[in-house]
Amino acid sequence: MRLYLAVFALLAAVHCEELLNGDQVLRIQAESEDHIQVLKELEKNVDWGLDFWTHGFSIERPVDIRVPDTSLFAFKDFLRDNNITFTVMINNVQELLDRERAEMVMNAEKKYKTKGFNFAAYHNLETIYSFMDSLVASHPDLITKVKIGSTYEDRPMYALKFSTGGEKRPAVWIDAGIHAREWVSHASAVWIADRIALDFKDNRAPVPSILSKMDIFLMIVANPDGYVFSHLTERPIHRLWRKSRSVTSNPKCLGVDLNRNWDAEFSGPGASDDPCGEDYRGPSAQSEIEVKNIADFIMSHGNFKSFMSLHAYSQLLMYPYGFNGTNAPDQPELHEVATQASKALNSWHGTIYKVGSIFHTIEQASGASVDWAYQRGIKYSFAFELRDTGKYGFLLPADQIVSTARETWLALKYIMQYVCEHPY
Ligand SMILES: [Zn+2]
C-alpha cells in the first residue's frame, strides 16, 4: 500500500510539473537604468525557469515573462524588493492551453463532418500542407508549390508561388511562422493564401494588377520542425516552442532562434550565444538549414523587391534596422509606407499598430531576416507582429484568426501595391 501511494505521489508530481497550472505571464516595466540592470541579470538566471515572451528591457516598453508556478512567489518577491512594477497579464497559462486544445478537438470534429476547410481554426503541419495542395489544384493557372529545401528533421519547406507568367518577374516574399509558437501568423497566412487566389479569380483590385507585374511567394510555415513540435500534446510546454529543433553544443538544449541566425550583423547584441536561450543565434550565420534554404532561394531568384515576415504578438509594423538604432537610408520612405499600411489595417476593426524600426519599437535584434533582406538590396522589407497586445499573447483564441488575417491582408495589399507603383 505504501509503495502504491509513493508511486501515485510520484506520478501526480510528474503530472503537475508537466502541466502549466498556475503559471502566470507577468508584464514588467523598468522605470530606471538600475531596474534594467537588475532585469538583465534575470535573463542569465536559469533557476526560475523564466520564459521570455517579449525581449529587450527598456524604460520605454514593458517585457512579458511566463513565470512557472513554482517560482512565482519568489519571483514576485524579488520584483517587489527591487521596487519593480509588474502586472499579471495571464493569470493561469494552463487554462488558455486547455481552452485552445478543446477548440482544436471541436474543430477537428467539425471538419470531419463538413469536409470544408475551417479558416477560424489552428491546424497542424499536415493539414496546412494538404490545404496548400488543394489550393494549387483549384487554381492551377495561378499557383504552384515550390519546394525550396528540407528542414533539419527532413521535412519539406514549401512556398506558394502566385504568378501570371513571365520569367523571374519582380517578386514579393512573405513568410510566417519562423517562430513556431506564433500560431496566428501561420493561420493568417493560410487565410491570405486563399484570399490572394479568390481576389485574382474574382478580379478584385488591386490583386490582378499586382499579379500582372509581380509574383508573390508565400511561405506559410517557415519553421516546420518547430511547428510540428509545438503541436505535440504529451507536454503542454511544447506549445510554447519558439526555435528550430537542431542539436546544439549543449545536449540539454535544442534549437536555434531562426530569426537571429541570418547573415546580418550576426552575433551582435540582441541575440544569445547560449544554446539554452530562447533567442540563441546558433554557432554561425546561416548555420540553420531553414535559414540557408530561404536565403539561397531569395539570392538565386535575384529579383525580390519586398520581403515581409509575419510574427506575433504585440501589434507592430516594423522596418530595418534591428541590429542597432541608426536610421536605414530609406527610413523616411519605409516609415511612411508602414504608417499608411497600418492605417489600412486599422480601417477594418480599429486595431492599433505601432510603427517604427525594429530597434526602436520592439528590441535590439541581430541576425534578423528583415535586416538581412534590406542589406541585400530588398528595400521594402517589413516585419509584422500580429495580434494581440498581451491579453492572450501566443495563445490567441482561434475565433480571432480571421479578423487578424483580414486586417493584416489590408496592410499587405497596401504595401504590395506601393511596391508595384514604385519600381527600382
Ligand atoms: Zn516572432
Short mmCIF file of C-alpha atoms and ligand atoms in Angstrom, two decimals:
data_model
loop_
_atom_site.label_atom_id
_atom_site.label_comp_id
_atom_site.label_asym_id
_atom_site.label_seq_id
_atom_site.Cartn_x
_atom_site.Cartn_y
_atom_site.Cartn_z
CA MET A 1 0.00 0.00 0.00
CA ARG A 2 2.78 2.37 0.99
CA LEU A 3 4.59 1.63 -2.25
CA TYR A 4 1.38 2.22 -4.19
CA LEU A 5 0.93 5.62 -2.51
CA ALA A 6 4.52 6.56 -3.18
CA VAL A 7 4.19 5.69 -6.87
CA PHE A 8 0.91 7.59 -7.05
CA ALA A 9 2.52 10.66 -5.42
CA LEU A 10 5.42 10.47 -7.85
CA LEU A 11 3.09 10.23 -10.87
CA ALA A 12 1.00 13.09 -9.53
CA ALA A 13 4.13 15.19 -9.06
CA VAL A 14 5.34 14.46 -12.59
CA HIS A 15 1.90 15.23 -13.97
CA CYS A 16 1.68 18.54 -12.08
CA GLU A 17 5.13 19.53 -13.22
CA GLU A 18 4.23 18.93 -16.86
CA LEU A 19 1.09 20.99 -16.76
CA LEU A 20 1.45 24.75 -16.62
CA ASN A 21 -1.16 25.10 -13.92
CA GLY A 22 -0.67 28.34 -12.05
CA ASP A 23 2.00 29.64 -14.43
CA GLN A 24 1.44 33.33 -14.99
CA VAL A 25 2.59 35.82 -17.60
CA LEU A 26 3.77 38.98 -15.87
CA ARG A 27 4.23 42.31 -17.59
CA ILE A 28 7.24 44.01 -16.09
CA GLN A 29 8.03 47.67 -16.51
CA ALA A 30 11.52 49.00 -15.79
CA GLU A 31 11.47 52.62 -14.68
CA SER A 32 15.20 53.30 -14.29
CA GLU A 33 18.60 52.16 -15.50
CA ASP A 34 19.01 50.32 -12.20
CA HIS A 35 15.86 48.33 -12.91
CA ILE A 36 17.17 47.46 -16.36
CA GLN A 37 20.42 46.17 -14.90
CA VAL A 38 18.52 44.05 -12.36
CA LEU A 39 16.25 42.66 -15.07
CA LYS A 40 19.15 41.88 -17.41
CA GLU A 41 20.59 39.65 -14.70
CA LEU A 42 17.30 37.73 -14.79
CA GLU A 43 17.93 36.56 -18.30
CA LYS A 44 21.01 34.73 -17.03
CA ASN A 45 19.15 33.13 -14.12
CA VAL A 46 18.12 29.64 -15.13
CA ASP A 47 16.84 28.58 -11.68
CA TRP A 48 13.46 30.26 -12.02
CA GLY A 49 12.69 28.75 -15.41
CA LEU A 50 11.54 32.08 -16.84
CA ASP A 51 10.19 32.10 -20.39
CA PHE A 52 10.55 35.49 -22.08
CA TRP A 53 7.51 36.14 -24.29
CA THR A 54 8.90 39.51 -25.33
CA HIS A 55 12.51 40.66 -25.14
CA GLY A 56 14.56 43.78 -24.66
CA PHE A 57 14.46 45.64 -21.35
CA SER A 58 13.89 49.35 -21.67
CA ILE A 59 12.14 52.12 -19.79
CA GLU A 60 10.06 52.75 -22.91
CA ARG A 61 8.25 49.42 -23.03
CA PRO A 62 7.48 46.52 -20.74
CA VAL A 63 8.56 42.91 -21.06
CA ASP A 64 6.26 39.88 -20.71
CA ILE A 65 7.61 36.82 -18.93
CA ARG A 66 5.95 33.49 -18.24
CA VAL A 67 6.83 32.53 -14.69
CA PRO A 68 6.39 28.89 -13.64
CA ASP A 69 4.03 28.39 -10.74
CA THR A 70 6.89 27.03 -8.60
CA SER A 71 8.90 30.27 -8.97
CA LEU A 72 6.03 32.72 -8.81
CA PHE A 73 6.14 33.57 -5.14
CA ALA A 74 9.90 34.10 -5.01
CA PHE A 75 9.94 35.97 -8.30
CA LYS A 76 7.23 38.43 -7.32
CA ASP A 77 9.03 39.00 -4.01
CA PHE A 78 12.20 39.69 -5.93
CA LEU A 79 10.45 42.30 -8.09
CA ARG A 80 8.86 43.97 -5.06
CA ASP A 81 12.19 44.01 -3.21
CA ASN A 82 13.66 45.88 -6.16
CA ASN A 83 10.68 48.24 -6.49
CA ILE A 84 9.96 46.97 -9.99
CA THR A 85 6.38 47.36 -11.15
CA PHE A 86 4.52 44.40 -12.66
CA THR A 87 1.01 43.38 -13.60
CA VAL A 88 -0.43 39.91 -14.18
CA MET A 89 -1.29 39.60 -17.89
CA ILE A 90 -2.31 35.94 -17.88
CA ASN A 91 -3.45 34.50 -14.60
CA ASN A 92 -3.18 30.82 -15.48
CA VAL A 93 -1.44 29.76 -18.68
CA GLN A 94 -2.78 26.20 -18.46
CA GLU A 95 -6.37 27.45 -18.65
CA LEU A 96 -5.66 29.06 -22.04
CA LEU A 97 -3.86 25.94 -23.24
CA ASP A 98 -6.82 23.76 -22.20
CA ARG A 99 -9.21 26.07 -23.99
CA GLU A 100 -7.15 26.05 -27.16
CA ARG A 101 -6.88 22.26 -27.15
CA ALA A 102 -10.62 21.85 -26.59
CA GLU A 103 -11.25 24.23 -29.50
CA MET A 104 -8.93 22.21 -31.75
CA VAL A 105 -10.65 18.92 -30.90
CA MET A 106 -14.03 20.52 -31.58
CA ASN A 107 -12.83 22.00 -34.87
CA ALA A 108 -11.35 18.68 -35.99
CA GLU A 109 -14.75 17.02 -35.42
CA LYS A 110 -16.48 19.83 -37.29
CA LYS A 111 -14.09 19.41 -40.21
CA TYR A 112 -14.76 15.68 -40.28
CA LYS A 113 -18.49 16.40 -40.57
CA THR A 114 -18.37 19.22 -43.15
CA LYS A 115 -15.20 18.30 -45.09
CA GLY A 116 -14.64 22.07 -45.61
CA PHE A 117 -11.53 23.96 -44.59
CA ASN A 118 -12.04 25.91 -41.40
CA PHE A 119 -10.03 29.14 -41.52
CA ALA A 120 -11.09 30.00 -37.97
CA ALA A 121 -9.08 27.13 -36.51
CA TYR A 122 -5.45 26.29 -35.81
CA HIS A 123 -4.19 23.39 -37.90
CA ASN A 124 -1.17 21.11 -37.76
CA LEU A 125 1.52 20.97 -40.46
CA GLU A 126 -0.05 18.04 -42.29
CA THR A 127 -3.38 19.86 -42.63
CA ILE A 128 -1.71 23.09 -43.76
CA TYR A 129 0.32 21.20 -46.37
CA SER A 130 -2.77 19.43 -47.68
CA PHE A 131 -4.61 22.78 -47.76
CA MET A 132 -1.77 24.08 -49.95
CA ASP A 133 -2.19 21.14 -52.33
CA SER A 134 -5.94 21.73 -52.61
CA LEU A 135 -5.40 25.43 -53.25
CA VAL A 136 -2.90 24.68 -56.02
CA ALA A 137 -5.30 22.11 -57.50
CA SER A 138 -8.15 24.66 -57.51
CA HIS A 139 -6.06 27.43 -59.12
CA PRO A 140 -3.56 25.62 -61.37
CA ASP A 141 -3.12 28.59 -63.70
CA LEU A 142 -2.09 30.90 -60.89
CA ILE A 143 -0.42 28.91 -58.11
CA THR A 144 2.46 26.47 -57.96
CA LYS A 145 4.03 24.87 -54.94
CA VAL A 146 7.77 25.42 -54.86
CA LYS A 147 9.95 23.21 -52.68
CA ILE A 148 12.87 25.32 -51.53
CA GLY A 149 14.65 22.62 -49.50
CA SER A 150 14.27 20.42 -46.45
CA THR A 151 14.46 21.08 -42.72
CA TYR A 152 16.88 19.71 -40.13
CA GLU A 153 14.42 16.88 -39.47
CA ASP A 154 14.00 16.38 -43.22
CA ARG A 155 10.57 17.90 -43.70
CA PRO A 156 9.96 19.72 -47.00
CA MET A 157 9.83 23.52 -46.97
CA TYR A 158 7.29 24.93 -49.41
CA ALA A 159 6.44 28.36 -50.76
CA LEU A 160 3.30 29.03 -52.76
CA LYS A 161 4.13 30.94 -55.92
CA PHE A 162 1.35 33.16 -57.29
CA SER A 163 2.25 34.11 -60.84
CA THR A 164 0.54 35.04 -64.08
CA GLY A 165 3.65 34.21 -66.10
CA GLY A 166 6.98 35.64 -67.13
CA GLU A 167 10.48 34.73 -66.10
CA LYS A 168 11.78 35.94 -62.73
CA ARG A 169 9.45 38.87 -62.55
CA PRO A 170 9.91 41.32 -59.70
CA ALA A 171 8.64 39.48 -56.64
CA VAL A 172 7.33 39.82 -53.11
CA TRP A 173 8.33 37.39 -50.37
CA ILE A 174 6.02 36.79 -47.41
CA ASP A 175 6.82 34.25 -44.70
CA ALA A 176 5.07 33.26 -41.49
CA GLY A 177 5.86 31.12 -38.51
CA ILE A 178 9.64 31.41 -38.36
CA HIS A 179 8.93 31.33 -34.61
CA ALA A 180 6.94 28.17 -34.01
CA ARG A 181 4.67 29.26 -31.17
CA GLU A 182 3.31 32.30 -33.02
CA TRP A 183 0.40 30.28 -34.39
CA VAL A 184 -1.74 33.21 -35.51
CA SER A 185 0.93 34.06 -38.09
CA HIS A 186 0.65 30.64 -39.80
CA ALA A 187 -3.14 30.72 -39.55
CA SER A 188 -3.30 34.22 -41.05
CA ALA A 189 -1.01 33.19 -43.90
CA VAL A 190 -3.35 30.30 -44.71
CA TRP A 191 -6.29 32.70 -44.98
CA ILE A 192 -4.19 35.17 -47.00
CA ALA A 193 -3.14 32.47 -49.50
CA ASP A 194 -6.79 31.67 -50.11
CA ARG A 195 -7.64 35.36 -50.37
CA ILE A 196 -4.98 36.09 -53.00
CA ALA A 197 -6.39 33.26 -55.11
CA LEU A 198 -10.01 34.41 -54.68
CA ASP A 199 -9.27 38.07 -55.37
CA PHE A 200 -7.47 37.09 -58.55
CA LYS A 201 -10.28 34.77 -59.64
CA ASP A 202 -12.95 37.40 -58.90
CA ASN A 203 -10.89 40.17 -60.50
CA ARG A 204 -10.91 42.19 -57.29
CA ALA A 205 -8.49 45.15 -57.24
CA PRO A 206 -5.64 45.50 -56.69
CA VAL A 207 -4.62 41.82 -56.80
CA PRO A 208 -4.94 41.28 -60.60
CA SER A 209 -2.90 44.39 -61.36
CA ILE A 210 -0.26 43.46 -58.76
CA LEU A 211 -0.02 39.98 -60.27
CA SER A 212 0.21 41.39 -63.78
CA LYS A 213 3.56 42.91 -62.83
CA MET A 214 4.89 40.88 -59.90
CA ASP A 215 4.96 37.38 -58.46
CA ILE A 216 4.09 36.66 -54.84
CA PHE A 217 5.88 33.93 -52.90
CA LEU A 218 4.16 32.97 -49.65
CA MET A 219 5.76 30.57 -47.19
CA ILE A 220 3.11 29.66 -44.62
CA VAL A 221 5.39 27.61 -42.35
CA ALA A 222 8.98 28.87 -42.27
CA ASN A 223 9.95 26.63 -39.34
CA PRO A 224 8.19 23.29 -39.95
CA ASP A 225 10.15 21.29 -37.34
CA GLY A 226 9.41 23.81 -34.60
CA TYR A 227 5.77 23.98 -35.66
CA VAL A 228 5.33 20.21 -35.52
CA PHE A 229 6.97 20.19 -32.09
CA SER A 230 4.62 22.93 -30.87
CA HIS A 231 1.68 20.64 -31.72
CA LEU A 232 2.92 17.66 -29.68
CA THR A 233 0.44 17.27 -26.89
CA GLU A 234 2.16 14.99 -24.42
CA ARG A 235 3.65 18.01 -22.66
CA PRO A 236 1.78 21.35 -22.73
CA ILE A 237 5.07 23.26 -22.65
CA HIS A 238 5.75 22.13 -26.25
CA ARG A 239 3.06 24.56 -27.39
CA LEU A 240 5.38 27.41 -26.39
CA TRP A 241 8.35 26.27 -28.52
CA ARG A 242 9.97 29.11 -30.48
CA LYS A 243 13.16 27.81 -32.10
CA SER A 244 14.20 25.22 -34.66
CA ARG A 245 14.91 21.64 -33.49
CA SER A 246 18.57 21.21 -34.37
CA VAL A 247 21.11 19.77 -31.96
CA THR A 248 23.34 22.40 -30.32
CA SER A 249 26.61 22.27 -28.42
CA ASN A 250 24.57 21.77 -25.23
CA PRO A 251 22.90 18.35 -25.30
CA LYS A 252 20.22 19.59 -22.90
CA CYS A 253 19.09 22.46 -25.11
CA LEU A 254 17.91 22.05 -28.68
CA GLY A 255 17.14 24.60 -31.34
CA VAL A 256 18.25 27.93 -32.73
CA ASP A 257 16.23 31.13 -32.94
CA LEU A 258 15.85 31.23 -36.73
CA ASN A 259 15.34 34.98 -36.62
CA ARG A 260 18.78 35.57 -35.09
CA ASN A 261 20.66 33.30 -37.46
CA TRP A 262 20.71 35.43 -40.64
CA ASP A 263 23.90 36.89 -42.05
CA ALA A 264 23.12 40.44 -40.89
CA GLU A 265 25.36 41.68 -38.07
CA PHE A 266 25.28 38.07 -36.87
CA SER A 267 26.42 37.65 -33.23
CA GLY A 268 25.91 41.32 -32.40
CA PRO A 269 23.92 42.48 -29.38
CA GLY A 270 20.29 41.37 -29.27
CA ALA A 271 20.85 37.62 -29.62
CA SER A 272 22.04 35.00 -27.19
CA ASP A 273 25.19 32.88 -27.51
CA ASP A 274 23.74 30.39 -25.02
CA PRO A 275 22.10 27.35 -26.68
CA CYS A 276 19.55 27.32 -23.85
CA GLY A 277 18.49 30.91 -24.59
CA GLU A 278 15.15 31.49 -26.35
CA ASP A 279 16.98 33.81 -28.74
CA TYR A 280 20.03 31.60 -29.28
CA ARG A 281 21.64 32.78 -32.52
CA GLY A 282 23.32 29.47 -33.48
CA PRO A 283 27.04 28.72 -33.98
CA SER A 284 27.46 30.74 -37.19
CA ALA A 285 25.46 32.84 -39.63
CA GLN A 286 23.05 30.68 -41.61
CA SER A 287 24.16 27.56 -39.74
CA GLU A 288 20.48 26.58 -39.76
CA ILE A 289 19.32 24.81 -42.88
CA GLU A 290 15.90 26.50 -42.78
CA VAL A 291 17.51 29.97 -42.91
CA LYS A 292 20.02 28.89 -45.54
CA ASN A 293 17.26 27.45 -47.75
CA ILE A 294 15.28 30.70 -47.73
CA ALA A 295 18.36 32.90 -48.14
CA ASP A 296 19.67 30.77 -51.05
CA PHE A 297 16.27 30.81 -52.73
CA ILE A 298 15.96 34.58 -52.49
CA MET A 299 19.52 35.20 -53.67
CA SER A 300 19.28 32.79 -56.60
CA HIS A 301 15.97 34.34 -57.68
CA GLY A 302 17.64 37.73 -57.59
CA ASN A 303 14.62 39.93 -58.24
CA PHE A 304 12.77 40.28 -54.94
CA LYS A 305 11.57 43.82 -54.31
CA SER A 306 9.83 43.27 -51.00
CA PHE A 307 10.39 40.92 -48.05
CA MET A 308 7.80 40.60 -45.32
CA SER A 309 7.78 38.39 -42.29
CA LEU A 310 4.75 37.68 -40.08
CA HIS A 311 5.24 37.21 -36.35
CA ALA A 312 3.12 37.57 -33.22
CA TYR A 313 2.38 39.21 -30.85
CA SER A 314 2.46 42.98 -29.99
CA GLN A 315 0.72 44.69 -32.98
CA LEU A 316 3.75 46.30 -34.58
CA LEU A 317 4.72 47.07 -38.15
CA MET A 318 8.47 47.39 -38.33
CA TYR A 319 11.26 48.06 -40.79
CA PRO A 320 15.09 47.87 -40.56
CA TYR A 321 17.24 48.11 -38.63
CA GLY A 322 17.03 45.76 -35.70
CA PHE A 323 20.74 45.39 -35.07
CA ASN A 324 21.20 48.98 -33.93
CA GLY A 325 19.39 52.27 -33.59
CA THR A 326 20.76 54.06 -36.65
CA ASN A 327 18.32 55.02 -39.38
CA ALA A 328 18.24 52.90 -42.52
CA PRO A 329 18.98 55.01 -45.65
CA ASP A 330 15.35 54.61 -46.76
CA GLN A 331 13.94 55.23 -43.28
CA PRO A 332 11.60 58.15 -44.18
CA GLU A 333 10.02 56.23 -47.04
CA LEU A 334 9.77 52.97 -45.10
CA HIS A 335 8.21 54.82 -42.19
CA GLU A 336 5.65 56.44 -44.46
CA VAL A 337 4.77 53.15 -46.20
CA ALA A 338 4.43 51.37 -42.84
CA THR A 339 2.30 54.21 -41.46
CA GLN A 340 -0.09 54.09 -44.42
CA ALA A 341 -0.20 50.27 -44.28
CA SER A 342 -1.05 50.38 -40.57
CA LYS A 343 -3.83 52.87 -41.32
CA ALA A 344 -5.25 50.47 -43.90
CA LEU A 345 -5.03 47.68 -41.32
CA ASN A 346 -6.74 49.84 -38.71
CA SER A 347 -9.64 50.67 -41.03
CA TRP A 348 -11.16 47.21 -40.69
CA HIS A 349 -11.53 46.57 -36.95
CA GLY A 350 -9.79 49.58 -35.45
CA THR A 351 -6.79 47.52 -34.37
CA ILE A 352 -3.97 49.84 -33.39
CA TYR A 353 -0.45 49.11 -34.57
CA LYS A 354 2.73 50.89 -33.62
CA VAL A 355 5.13 51.71 -36.47
CA GLY A 356 8.91 52.08 -36.36
CA SER A 357 12.26 50.40 -36.78
CA ILE A 358 12.71 47.00 -35.10
CA PHE A 359 15.29 48.52 -32.76
CA HIS A 360 13.03 51.35 -31.67
CA THR A 361 9.71 49.53 -31.41
CA ILE A 362 10.50 46.12 -30.01
CA GLU A 363 14.10 45.34 -29.22
CA GLN A 364 17.64 45.23 -30.44
CA ALA A 365 17.95 42.11 -32.58
CA SER A 366 20.98 40.99 -34.59
CA GLY A 367 20.84 38.35 -37.31
CA ALA A 368 17.19 39.11 -38.15
CA SER A 369 15.72 38.28 -41.55
CA VAL A 370 14.38 41.73 -42.38
CA ASP A 371 17.78 43.36 -41.81
CA TRP A 372 19.33 40.66 -43.98
CA ALA A 373 16.87 41.29 -46.81
CA TYR A 374 17.35 45.05 -46.61
CA GLN A 375 21.14 44.71 -46.65
CA ARG A 376 20.80 42.55 -49.78
CA GLY A 377 19.07 45.42 -51.57
CA ILE A 378 15.44 44.47 -50.94
CA LYS A 379 14.27 47.92 -49.98
CA TYR A 380 10.69 47.23 -48.93
CA SER A 381 11.43 44.93 -46.00
CA PHE A 382 8.97 44.78 -43.12
CA ALA A 383 8.23 42.64 -40.10
CA PHE A 384 4.75 42.39 -38.60
CA GLU A 385 3.90 41.44 -35.05
CA LEU A 386 0.24 40.46 -35.29
CA ARG A 387 -2.39 40.42 -32.52
CA ASP A 388 -2.70 40.81 -29.66
CA THR A 389 -1.05 43.18 -27.17
CA GLY A 390 -0.69 40.54 -24.47
CA LYS A 391 -4.10 39.55 -23.16
CA TYR A 392 -3.62 36.11 -24.71
CA GLY A 393 -0.12 36.53 -26.19
CA PHE A 394 0.85 33.43 -28.18
CA LEU A 395 -2.41 31.74 -27.15
CA LEU A 396 -4.73 33.97 -29.17
CA PRO A 397 -8.19 32.34 -29.37
CA ALA A 398 -8.93 30.84 -32.77
CA ASP A 399 -12.03 32.99 -33.15
CA GLN A 400 -9.67 35.94 -33.73
CA ILE A 401 -7.78 34.31 -36.62
CA VAL A 402 -9.97 35.52 -39.48
CA SER A 403 -10.23 39.10 -38.24
CA THR A 404 -6.45 39.16 -37.67
CA ALA A 405 -5.81 37.81 -41.17
CA ARG A 406 -8.29 40.16 -42.79
CA GLU A 407 -6.79 43.31 -41.28
CA THR A 408 -3.23 42.11 -41.98
CA TRP A 409 -4.23 41.50 -45.59
CA LEU A 410 -5.20 45.18 -45.93
CA ALA A 411 -1.70 46.22 -44.87
CA LEU A 412 -0.03 43.63 -47.13
CA LYS A 413 -2.14 44.75 -50.09
CA TYR A 414 -1.21 48.38 -49.46
CA ILE A 415 2.50 47.54 -49.37
CA MET A 416 2.37 45.29 -52.45
CA GLN A 417 0.54 47.91 -54.44
CA TYR A 418 3.03 50.57 -53.33
CA VAL A 419 5.94 48.33 -54.38
CA CYS A 420 4.29 47.83 -57.78
CA GLU A 421 3.93 51.57 -58.26
CA HIS A 422 7.49 52.34 -57.12
CA PRO A 423 9.80 50.17 -59.21
CA TYR A 424 13.51 50.37 -58.52
ZN ZN B 1 8.49 36.03 -33.79
#
